[in-house]
XYZ file of C-alpha atoms in Angstrom:
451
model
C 88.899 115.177 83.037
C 86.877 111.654 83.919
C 87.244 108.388 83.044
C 86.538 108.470 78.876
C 86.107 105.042 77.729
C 87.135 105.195 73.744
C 87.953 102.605 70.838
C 91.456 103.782 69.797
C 91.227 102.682 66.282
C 87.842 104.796 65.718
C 88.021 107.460 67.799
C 84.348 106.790 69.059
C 83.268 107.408 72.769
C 80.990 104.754 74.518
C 80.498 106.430 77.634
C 82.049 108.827 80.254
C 82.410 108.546 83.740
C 82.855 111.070 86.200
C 85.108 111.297 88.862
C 84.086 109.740 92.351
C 83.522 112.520 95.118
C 85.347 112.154 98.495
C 82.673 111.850 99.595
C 81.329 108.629 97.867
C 85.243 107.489 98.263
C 84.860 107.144 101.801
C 81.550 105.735 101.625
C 82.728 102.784 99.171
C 85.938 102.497 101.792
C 83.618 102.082 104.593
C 81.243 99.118 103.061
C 84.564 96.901 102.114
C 85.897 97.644 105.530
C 82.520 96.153 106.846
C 81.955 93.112 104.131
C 85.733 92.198 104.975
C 84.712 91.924 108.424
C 82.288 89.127 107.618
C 83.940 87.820 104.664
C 86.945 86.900 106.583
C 85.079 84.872 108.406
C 83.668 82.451 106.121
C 85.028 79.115 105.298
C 87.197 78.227 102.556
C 85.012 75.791 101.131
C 82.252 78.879 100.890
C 85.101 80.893 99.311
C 86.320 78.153 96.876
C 82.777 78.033 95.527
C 82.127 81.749 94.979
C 85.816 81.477 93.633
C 84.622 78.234 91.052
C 81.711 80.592 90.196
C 83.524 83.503 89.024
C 85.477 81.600 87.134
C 82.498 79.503 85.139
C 80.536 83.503 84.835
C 84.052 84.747 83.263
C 83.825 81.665 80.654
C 80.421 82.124 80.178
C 80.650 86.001 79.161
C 84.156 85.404 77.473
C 83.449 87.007 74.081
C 81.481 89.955 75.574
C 84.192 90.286 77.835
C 87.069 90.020 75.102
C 85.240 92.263 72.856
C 85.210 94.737 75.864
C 88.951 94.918 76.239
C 89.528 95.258 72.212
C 87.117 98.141 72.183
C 88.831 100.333 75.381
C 92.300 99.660 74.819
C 93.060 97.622 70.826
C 94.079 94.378 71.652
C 93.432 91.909 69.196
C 90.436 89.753 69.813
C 92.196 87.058 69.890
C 94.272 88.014 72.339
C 91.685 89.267 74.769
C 90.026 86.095 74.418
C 93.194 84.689 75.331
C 92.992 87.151 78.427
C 89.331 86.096 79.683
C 90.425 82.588 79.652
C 93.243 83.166 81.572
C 91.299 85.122 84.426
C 88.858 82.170 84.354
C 92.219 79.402 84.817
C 93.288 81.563 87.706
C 90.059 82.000 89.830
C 90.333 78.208 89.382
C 93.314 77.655 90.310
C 93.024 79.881 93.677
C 89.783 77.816 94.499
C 91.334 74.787 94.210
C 95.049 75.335 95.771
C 94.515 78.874 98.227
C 93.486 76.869 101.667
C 96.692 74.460 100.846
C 98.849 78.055 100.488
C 97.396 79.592 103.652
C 98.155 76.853 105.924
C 100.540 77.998 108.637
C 104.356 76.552 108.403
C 106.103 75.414 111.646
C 109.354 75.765 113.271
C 111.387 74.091 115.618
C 113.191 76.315 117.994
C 113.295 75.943 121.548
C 109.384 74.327 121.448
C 107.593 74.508 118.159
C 106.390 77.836 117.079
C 103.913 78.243 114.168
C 103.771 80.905 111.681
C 99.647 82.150 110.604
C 98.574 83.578 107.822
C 95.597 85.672 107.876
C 93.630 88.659 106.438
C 95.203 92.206 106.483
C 92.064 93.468 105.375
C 91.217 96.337 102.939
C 93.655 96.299 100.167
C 93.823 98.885 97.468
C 95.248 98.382 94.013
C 95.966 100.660 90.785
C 96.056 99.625 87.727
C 96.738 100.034 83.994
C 94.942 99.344 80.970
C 97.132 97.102 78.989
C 95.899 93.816 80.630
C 92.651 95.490 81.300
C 90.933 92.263 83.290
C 93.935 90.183 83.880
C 96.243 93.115 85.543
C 93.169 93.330 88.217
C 91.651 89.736 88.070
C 95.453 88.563 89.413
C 95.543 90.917 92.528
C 91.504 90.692 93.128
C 91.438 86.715 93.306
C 94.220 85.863 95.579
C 93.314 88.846 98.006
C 90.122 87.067 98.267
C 90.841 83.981 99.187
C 92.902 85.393 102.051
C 89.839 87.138 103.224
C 90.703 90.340 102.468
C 88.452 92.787 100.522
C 89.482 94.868 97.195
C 89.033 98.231 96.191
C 90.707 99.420 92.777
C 91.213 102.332 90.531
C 91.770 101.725 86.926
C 93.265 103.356 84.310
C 91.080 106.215 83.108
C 90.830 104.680 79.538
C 89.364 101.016 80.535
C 86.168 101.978 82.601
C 83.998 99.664 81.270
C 86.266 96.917 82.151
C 86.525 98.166 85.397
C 82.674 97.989 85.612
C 82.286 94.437 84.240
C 84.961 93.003 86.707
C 82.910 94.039 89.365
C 79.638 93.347 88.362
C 81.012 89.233 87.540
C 82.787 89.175 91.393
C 78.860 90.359 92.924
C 77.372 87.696 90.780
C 79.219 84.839 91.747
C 78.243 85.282 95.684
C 80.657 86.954 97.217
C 79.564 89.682 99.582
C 78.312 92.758 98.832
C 80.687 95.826 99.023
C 83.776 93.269 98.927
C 85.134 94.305 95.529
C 84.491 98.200 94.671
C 86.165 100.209 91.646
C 87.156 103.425 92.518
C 86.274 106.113 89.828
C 89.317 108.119 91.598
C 91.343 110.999 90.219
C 94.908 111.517 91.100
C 94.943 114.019 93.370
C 91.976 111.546 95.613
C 94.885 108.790 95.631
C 96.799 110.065 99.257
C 92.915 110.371 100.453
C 92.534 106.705 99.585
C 96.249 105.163 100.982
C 95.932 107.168 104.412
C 92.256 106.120 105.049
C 92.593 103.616 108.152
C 90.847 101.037 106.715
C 93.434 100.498 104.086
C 95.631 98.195 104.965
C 97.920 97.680 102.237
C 97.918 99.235 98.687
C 99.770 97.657 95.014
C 100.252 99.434 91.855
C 101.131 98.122 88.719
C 102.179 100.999 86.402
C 104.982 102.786 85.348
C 108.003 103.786 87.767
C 106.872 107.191 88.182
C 103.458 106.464 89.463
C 105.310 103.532 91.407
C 107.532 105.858 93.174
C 104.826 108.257 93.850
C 102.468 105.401 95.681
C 105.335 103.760 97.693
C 106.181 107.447 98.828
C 102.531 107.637 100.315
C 102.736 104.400 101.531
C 105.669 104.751 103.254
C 104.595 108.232 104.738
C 101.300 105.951 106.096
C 103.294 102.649 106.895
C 101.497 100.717 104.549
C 102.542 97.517 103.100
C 103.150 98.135 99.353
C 103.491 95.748 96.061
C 104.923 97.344 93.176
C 104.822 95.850 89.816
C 106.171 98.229 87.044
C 107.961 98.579 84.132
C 110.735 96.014 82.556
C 113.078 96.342 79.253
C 113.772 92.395 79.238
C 116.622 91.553 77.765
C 116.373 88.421 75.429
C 120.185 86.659 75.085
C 120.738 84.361 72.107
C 123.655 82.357 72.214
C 125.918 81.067 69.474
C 124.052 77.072 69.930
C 120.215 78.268 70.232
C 118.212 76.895 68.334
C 117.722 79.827 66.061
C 113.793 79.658 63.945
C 112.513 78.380 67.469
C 113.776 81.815 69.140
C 112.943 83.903 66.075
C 109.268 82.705 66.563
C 108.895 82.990 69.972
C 110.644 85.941 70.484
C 108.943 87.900 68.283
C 105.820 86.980 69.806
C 106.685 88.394 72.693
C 108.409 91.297 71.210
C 105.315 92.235 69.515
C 101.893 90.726 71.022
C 99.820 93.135 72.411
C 101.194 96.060 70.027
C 104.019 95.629 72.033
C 102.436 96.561 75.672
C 103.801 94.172 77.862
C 105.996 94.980 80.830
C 107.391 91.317 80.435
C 107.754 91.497 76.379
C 111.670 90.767 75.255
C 112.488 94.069 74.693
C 116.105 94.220 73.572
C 117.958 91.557 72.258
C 121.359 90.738 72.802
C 122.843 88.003 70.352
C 125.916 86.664 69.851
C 128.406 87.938 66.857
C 128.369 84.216 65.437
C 124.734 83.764 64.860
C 123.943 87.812 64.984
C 122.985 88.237 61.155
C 121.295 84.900 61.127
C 119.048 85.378 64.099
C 118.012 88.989 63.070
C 117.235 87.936 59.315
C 115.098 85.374 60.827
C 113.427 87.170 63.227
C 112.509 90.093 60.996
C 111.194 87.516 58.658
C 108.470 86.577 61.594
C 108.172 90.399 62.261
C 106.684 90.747 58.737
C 104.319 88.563 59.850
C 102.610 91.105 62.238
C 100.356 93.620 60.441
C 98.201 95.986 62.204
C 94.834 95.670 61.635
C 91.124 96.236 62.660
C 91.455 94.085 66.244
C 87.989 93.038 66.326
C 88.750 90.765 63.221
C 89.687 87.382 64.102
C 92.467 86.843 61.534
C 94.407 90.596 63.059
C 97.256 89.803 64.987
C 98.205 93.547 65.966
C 95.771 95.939 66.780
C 96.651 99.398 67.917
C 98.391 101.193 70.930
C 96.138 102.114 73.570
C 95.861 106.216 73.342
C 97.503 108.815 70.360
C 99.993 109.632 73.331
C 101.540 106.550 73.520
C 102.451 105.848 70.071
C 103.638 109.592 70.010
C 106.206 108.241 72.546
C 107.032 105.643 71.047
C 107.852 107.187 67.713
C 109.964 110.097 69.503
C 112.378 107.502 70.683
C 112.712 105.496 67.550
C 113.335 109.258 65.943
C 115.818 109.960 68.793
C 117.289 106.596 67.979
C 118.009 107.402 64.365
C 119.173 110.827 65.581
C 121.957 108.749 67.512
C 122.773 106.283 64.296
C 120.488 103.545 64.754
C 119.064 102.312 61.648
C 115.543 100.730 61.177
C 116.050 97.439 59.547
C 112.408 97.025 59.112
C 109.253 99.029 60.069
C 108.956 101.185 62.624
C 106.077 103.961 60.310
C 103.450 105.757 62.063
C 100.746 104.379 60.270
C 98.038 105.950 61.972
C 97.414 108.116 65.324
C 97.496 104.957 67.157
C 99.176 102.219 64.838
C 102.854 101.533 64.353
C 104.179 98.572 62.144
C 106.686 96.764 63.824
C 110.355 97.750 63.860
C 113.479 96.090 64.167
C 116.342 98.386 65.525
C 120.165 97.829 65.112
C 123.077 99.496 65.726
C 122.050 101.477 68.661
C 123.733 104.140 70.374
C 124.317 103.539 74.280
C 123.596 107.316 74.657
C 119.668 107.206 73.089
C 116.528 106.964 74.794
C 116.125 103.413 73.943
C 118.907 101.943 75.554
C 118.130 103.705 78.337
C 113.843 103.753 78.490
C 111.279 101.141 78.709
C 110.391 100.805 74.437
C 106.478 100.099 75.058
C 105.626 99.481 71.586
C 106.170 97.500 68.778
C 109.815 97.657 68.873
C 112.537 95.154 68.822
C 115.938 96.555 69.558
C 119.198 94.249 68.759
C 122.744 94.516 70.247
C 125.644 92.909 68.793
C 128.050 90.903 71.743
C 130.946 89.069 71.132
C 130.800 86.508 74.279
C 128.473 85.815 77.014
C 130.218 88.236 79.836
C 129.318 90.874 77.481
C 125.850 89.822 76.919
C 125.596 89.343 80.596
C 127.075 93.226 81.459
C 124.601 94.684 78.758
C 121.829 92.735 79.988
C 122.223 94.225 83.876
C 122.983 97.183 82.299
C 119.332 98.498 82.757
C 117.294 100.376 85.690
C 114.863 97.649 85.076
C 114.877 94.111 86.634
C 111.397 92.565 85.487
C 112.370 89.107 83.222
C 114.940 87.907 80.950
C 115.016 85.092 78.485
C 118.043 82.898 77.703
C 117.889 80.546 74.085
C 120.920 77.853 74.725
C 121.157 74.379 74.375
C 123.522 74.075 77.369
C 121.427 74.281 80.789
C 124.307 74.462 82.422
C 125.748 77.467 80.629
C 122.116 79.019 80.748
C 121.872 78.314 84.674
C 125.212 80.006 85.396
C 123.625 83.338 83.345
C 120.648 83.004 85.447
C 122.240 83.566 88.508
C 124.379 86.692 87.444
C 121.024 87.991 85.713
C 119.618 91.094 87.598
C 116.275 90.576 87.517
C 112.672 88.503 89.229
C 112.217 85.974 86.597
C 114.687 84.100 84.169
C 112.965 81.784 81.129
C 115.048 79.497 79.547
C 114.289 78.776 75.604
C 110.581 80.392 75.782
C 109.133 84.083 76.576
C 108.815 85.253 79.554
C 105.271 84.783 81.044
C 102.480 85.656 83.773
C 100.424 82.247 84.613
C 98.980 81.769 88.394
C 101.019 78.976 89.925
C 104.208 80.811 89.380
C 105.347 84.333 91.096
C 105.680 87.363 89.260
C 107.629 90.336 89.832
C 110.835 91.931 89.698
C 113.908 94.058 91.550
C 115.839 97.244 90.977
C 112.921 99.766 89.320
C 110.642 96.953 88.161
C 108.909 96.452 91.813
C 108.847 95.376 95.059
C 106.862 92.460 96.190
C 105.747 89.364 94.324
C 101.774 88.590 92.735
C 100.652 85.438 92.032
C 101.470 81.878 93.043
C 102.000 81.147 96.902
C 104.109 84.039 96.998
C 101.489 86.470 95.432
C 98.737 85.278 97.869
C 100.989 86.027 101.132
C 102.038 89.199 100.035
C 98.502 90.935 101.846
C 98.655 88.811 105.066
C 99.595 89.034 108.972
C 102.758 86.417 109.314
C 101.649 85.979 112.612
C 104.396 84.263 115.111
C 102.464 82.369 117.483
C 104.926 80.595 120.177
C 105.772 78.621 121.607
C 103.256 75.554 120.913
């Protein structure tokens, strides 16, 4: 098997790729390892401006780009528009705000001592297709700026936008060699992770593959960054403002085809405004109709692969099996296209109270008070987000702290932007990406004292 890149509406293959010998592994190891070793070494004024130029060459191949991602993986143009822009915000943002983040902090002890930050060096990253540029764009721009280089493997369905990312960081000046994708198979990844030159490796992914990487990481004391999989729970309470969570939350319930680690996942509303809040949410759910994604006016496209909408399906059908109804959609409309489902009355003892639901699936629990929303809520493997609609910050800041998880939104959808971290506890990761946060993760915190 190689890397097949294939529009998942159509069926049609663009082009195959074959899978990298060890050979040509170590080779592509071997030139980061040496442009890190100059790259570190330039300024971060020379930085910012190969930063500022990646981000103008994103804008200025932003429909080529988006059009990329909706032919690999489905998304609707839109949307991958929407993507490309973001990449573009972010390599701004580092340019502007990284030298500011890598400043060393000081303490006072006895004497002052000062904490560095510096370059680890080689950094390796895996990654998935459903944010094809963005998933990689997030851990390849902050690495970067701390001077470190990036290799990555991508998922085996997105080559192409594996290809493109790298040709836009060698265009922009950076040096040579300093971001490399990896055309890797599985059974190459231990190869990769217990190669000297890599420093440090992340993965965002499922739990599985998480597990597996932070096993070889551990068994070659690397430093590790984990960012997997998340079944957000989204709590409305009895004063939210109802049509303003219907909206929202269905848009993150369902954009992307429902492919989003950080997507509200199940809902948990209150018994006072339970009947309300799902009639008005499955009146924006209608609202979603899969479509051709390369047409501007779709606003679903399809699931990535035949395989994953075959999952999906099998626990909606195990669902049923356990009593759950389908209030609304939920039909296999094609190998890759699902309408979107609303699912009540679900049994604690099916699949999708337990699983990750990565399609488009909305899955609502009745509670009768806020303790109970709060035990459901924590009552998950996952930690990624949560969302809490409230008119009482108070009430909604008190949740917040009691909420097992990385990231708590109050009256909005849980989201990914650059100047805030990302990232989660229990079986959603370990290790934070983006913001100050994200850009320490893969450096020394070097102790220099005393001063």
């Amino acid at each position: 098997m190689a890397f097949e890149s294939r529009n998942p509406l159509t069926g049609e293959v663009y082009r195959n790729y074959p899978f990298d010998s060890s050979k040509a592994i170590r080779e592509k190891i071997e030139k980061a390892q040496d442009a890190q070793r100059t790259w570190k070494q330039q300024s971060f004024a020379h930085r910012k401006e190969c930063m500022l130029n990646l981000s103008k060459h994103i804008l200025e191949q932003k429909l080529r780009l988006a059009e990329g991602i909706t032919k690999e993986m489905g998304k609707p143009i839109t949307e991958a528009l929407a993507e490309v822009e973001k990449c573009a915000l972010t390599a701004r943002y580092y340019a502007e705000h990284a030298e500011a983040m890598l400043q060393s902090d000081f303490i006072e002890a006895k004497g002052r001592a000062e904490i560095s930050y510096g370059p680890l060096g080689v950094i390796f990253g895996i990654f998935p297709w459903n944010y094809p540029l963005w998933q990689v764009f997030r851990f390849v721009i902050p690495s970067l700026m701390a001077g470190n280089a990036a290799l990555f493997k991508h998922a085996e369905n997105t080559p192409q936008c594996a290809v493109e990312i790298v040709h836009l960081v060698e265009k922009s000046g950076f040096s040579e060699g300093l971001v490399q994708h990896l055309f890797a198979s599985l059974d190459s990844i231990e190869e990769i992770i217990a190669n000297p030159a890599v420093k440090a490796v992340t993965l965002t992914g499922s739990e599985k593959a998480g597990s597996s990487v932070a096993s070889l990481a551990g068994k070659y004391i690397k430093k590790v960054v984990l960012e997997l999989g998340g079944s957000d729970p989204c709590i409305i309470l009895p004063d939210a403002d109802l049509k303003a969570a219907a909206k929202i939350s269905a848009l993150s319930r369902y954009q992307n085809t429902g492919q989003s680690c950080i997507a509200a996942k199940r809902f948990l509303v209150h018994d006072k405004v339970y009947d309300e809040f799902v009639s008005l949410f499955t009146t924006e759910a209608q609202k979603f109709i899969p479509a051709n994604p390369a047409e501007a006016e779709t606003n679903m496209g399809t699931l990535a692969r035949k395989d994953l909408a075959d999952i999906v399906m099998e626990q909606v059908e195990d669902a049923l099996q356990h009593g759950a109804q389908l209030l609304f959609g939920g039909e296999r409309l094609s190998d890759t296209q699902i309408s979107p489902g609303v699912l009540i009355d679900i049994n604690p003892a099916s699949r999708v109270y337990k699983e990750e639901l990565f399609g488009p699936i909305a899955s609502f629990y009745r509670v009768k008070s806020e303790e109970e929303a709060l035990l459901q809520a924590n009552d998950s493997s996952y930690g990624l987000g949560a969302s809490i609609w409230t008119q009482n910050t108070a009430k909604a800041r008190a949740l917040a702290e009691e909420l097992e998880c990385g990231m708590v939104y109050f009256n909005s959808m849980v989201k990914s932007t650059p100047e805030l971290p990302f990232g989660g506890i229990k079986n959603s990761g370990i290790g934070r990406e983006l913001s100050v946060l994200g850009i320490r993760e893969f450096t020394t915190h070097k102790l220099i004292y005393p001063l």
